[in-house]
Short mmCIF file of C-alpha atoms in Angstrom, two decimals:
data_model
loop_
_atom_site.label_atom_id
_atom_site.label_comp_id
_atom_site.label_asym_id
_atom_site.label_seq_id
_atom_site.Cartn_x
_atom_site.Cartn_y
_atom_site.Cartn_z
CA MET A 63 -179.10 -89.96 29.76
CA SER A 64 -181.08 -88.25 32.78
CA THR A 65 -182.32 -90.51 35.96
CA LYS A 66 -186.09 -89.08 35.09
CA SER A 67 -186.20 -91.45 32.25
CA LEU A 68 -185.46 -94.75 33.98
CA PRO A 69 -187.94 -96.87 35.14
CA ALA A 70 -188.49 -96.56 38.85
CA ASN A 71 -187.60 -100.08 39.68
CA SER A 72 -184.25 -100.36 37.66
CA ALA A 73 -180.76 -99.41 38.88
CA PRO A 74 -177.80 -98.46 36.79
CA ALA A 75 -175.67 -101.06 35.47
CA ALA A 76 -172.48 -100.15 37.56
CA TYR A 77 -174.60 -100.20 40.54
CA SER A 78 -176.04 -103.68 39.93
CA GLU A 79 -172.35 -104.98 38.93
CA PHE A 80 -170.94 -103.62 42.49
CA THR A 81 -173.58 -105.10 44.72
CA ALA A 82 -173.13 -108.02 42.62
CA ALA A 83 -169.38 -108.47 43.39
CA PRO A 84 -168.34 -111.14 46.18
CA THR A 85 -168.16 -109.92 49.78
CA LEU A 86 -164.94 -110.14 51.59
CA SER A 87 -164.57 -112.65 54.51
CA PHE A 88 -164.15 -111.17 58.27
CA GLN A 89 -160.74 -113.07 58.12
CA GLU A 90 -159.79 -111.39 54.70
CA LYS A 91 -160.67 -107.48 56.34
CA LYS A 92 -159.22 -108.25 59.38
CA SER A 93 -155.72 -109.27 57.58
CA PHE A 94 -156.20 -106.41 55.55
CA PHE A 95 -156.35 -103.91 58.40
CA LEU A 96 -153.93 -105.26 60.31
CA GLN A 97 -151.35 -105.17 57.23
CA SER A 98 -152.40 -101.70 56.97
CA LYS A 99 -151.90 -100.81 60.08
CA GLN A 100 -148.22 -100.69 59.89
CA THR A 101 -147.59 -97.98 57.41
CA PHE A 102 -150.99 -96.00 58.35
CA GLY A 103 -149.93 -92.92 60.19
CA SER A 104 -146.22 -93.41 59.69
CA THR A 105 -144.00 -90.64 58.85
CA ALA A 106 -142.37 -91.39 54.88
CA LEU A 107 -139.55 -89.65 53.34
CA VAL A 108 -140.36 -88.78 49.48
CA LEU A 109 -137.37 -88.12 47.23
CA GLN A 110 -137.83 -86.67 43.90
CA GLY A 111 -135.72 -85.19 41.03
CA GLY A 112 -133.11 -84.85 38.73
CA SER A 113 -129.19 -85.60 39.04
CA VAL A 114 -128.54 -82.35 41.12
CA PHE A 115 -131.00 -83.10 43.70
CA GLY A 116 -129.31 -86.55 44.06
CA LEU A 117 -126.51 -84.74 45.95
CA CYS A 118 -129.32 -82.75 48.22
CA HIS A 119 -131.04 -86.06 49.08
CA VAL A 120 -127.73 -87.83 49.89
CA GLY A 121 -126.99 -85.03 52.58
CA VAL A 122 -130.81 -84.95 53.78
CA VAL A 123 -130.78 -88.74 54.42
CA ARG A 124 -127.62 -88.71 55.94
CA GLY A 125 -128.35 -85.73 58.48
CA LEU A 126 -131.57 -87.55 59.38
CA TRP A 127 -129.76 -90.70 59.78
CA LYS A 128 -127.12 -89.18 62.12
CA ARG A 129 -129.60 -87.59 64.22
CA GLY A 130 -131.74 -90.85 64.44
CA LEU A 131 -134.66 -89.10 62.75
CA LEU A 132 -134.66 -91.16 59.76
CA PRO A 133 -138.08 -92.69 58.95
CA ARG A 134 -138.79 -96.29 58.36
CA ILE A 135 -140.47 -95.50 54.91
CA ILE A 136 -138.25 -93.90 52.15
CA VAL A 137 -139.65 -93.40 48.33
CA GLY A 138 -138.37 -91.67 45.74
CA TRP A 139 -138.63 -91.32 41.70
CA GLY A 140 -135.36 -91.29 39.56
CA VAL A 141 -132.19 -90.12 41.29
CA GLY A 142 -134.28 -90.09 44.44
CA GLY A 143 -135.27 -93.74 43.89
CA VAL A 144 -131.62 -94.48 44.32
CA ILE A 145 -130.79 -92.77 46.94
CA ALA A 146 -134.02 -94.21 49.04
CA SER A 147 -132.82 -97.47 48.02
CA LEU A 148 -129.43 -97.20 49.52
CA GLY A 149 -131.09 -95.34 52.35
CA ASN A 150 -133.29 -98.58 53.15
CA GLU A 151 -130.38 -100.59 53.89
CA PRO A 152 -129.92 -102.39 57.16
CA LEU A 153 -127.79 -100.12 59.63
CA SER A 154 -125.29 -103.03 59.33
CA ASN A 155 -124.42 -102.51 56.01
CA ARG A 156 -123.98 -98.24 56.45
#
């Protein structure tokens, strides 16, 4: 359907649903931005891969931790997720 076939005063259905959506209050917006400010612009370490990469991930996390460069945010998939969960333990448990 082209826009030429629409009447001049009608809007697409998706647009009318979007404009009818409830708006957020100022407090809800402020809360969202305060929460996202904590991680926006932060360095993150992403670990991904199979079993052999797990050994490499251990070395990377250990090396960064020894030098005081380990970021606060560590995520991973597969074996990387296991290593990330171990890397996110509090320092008193290491």
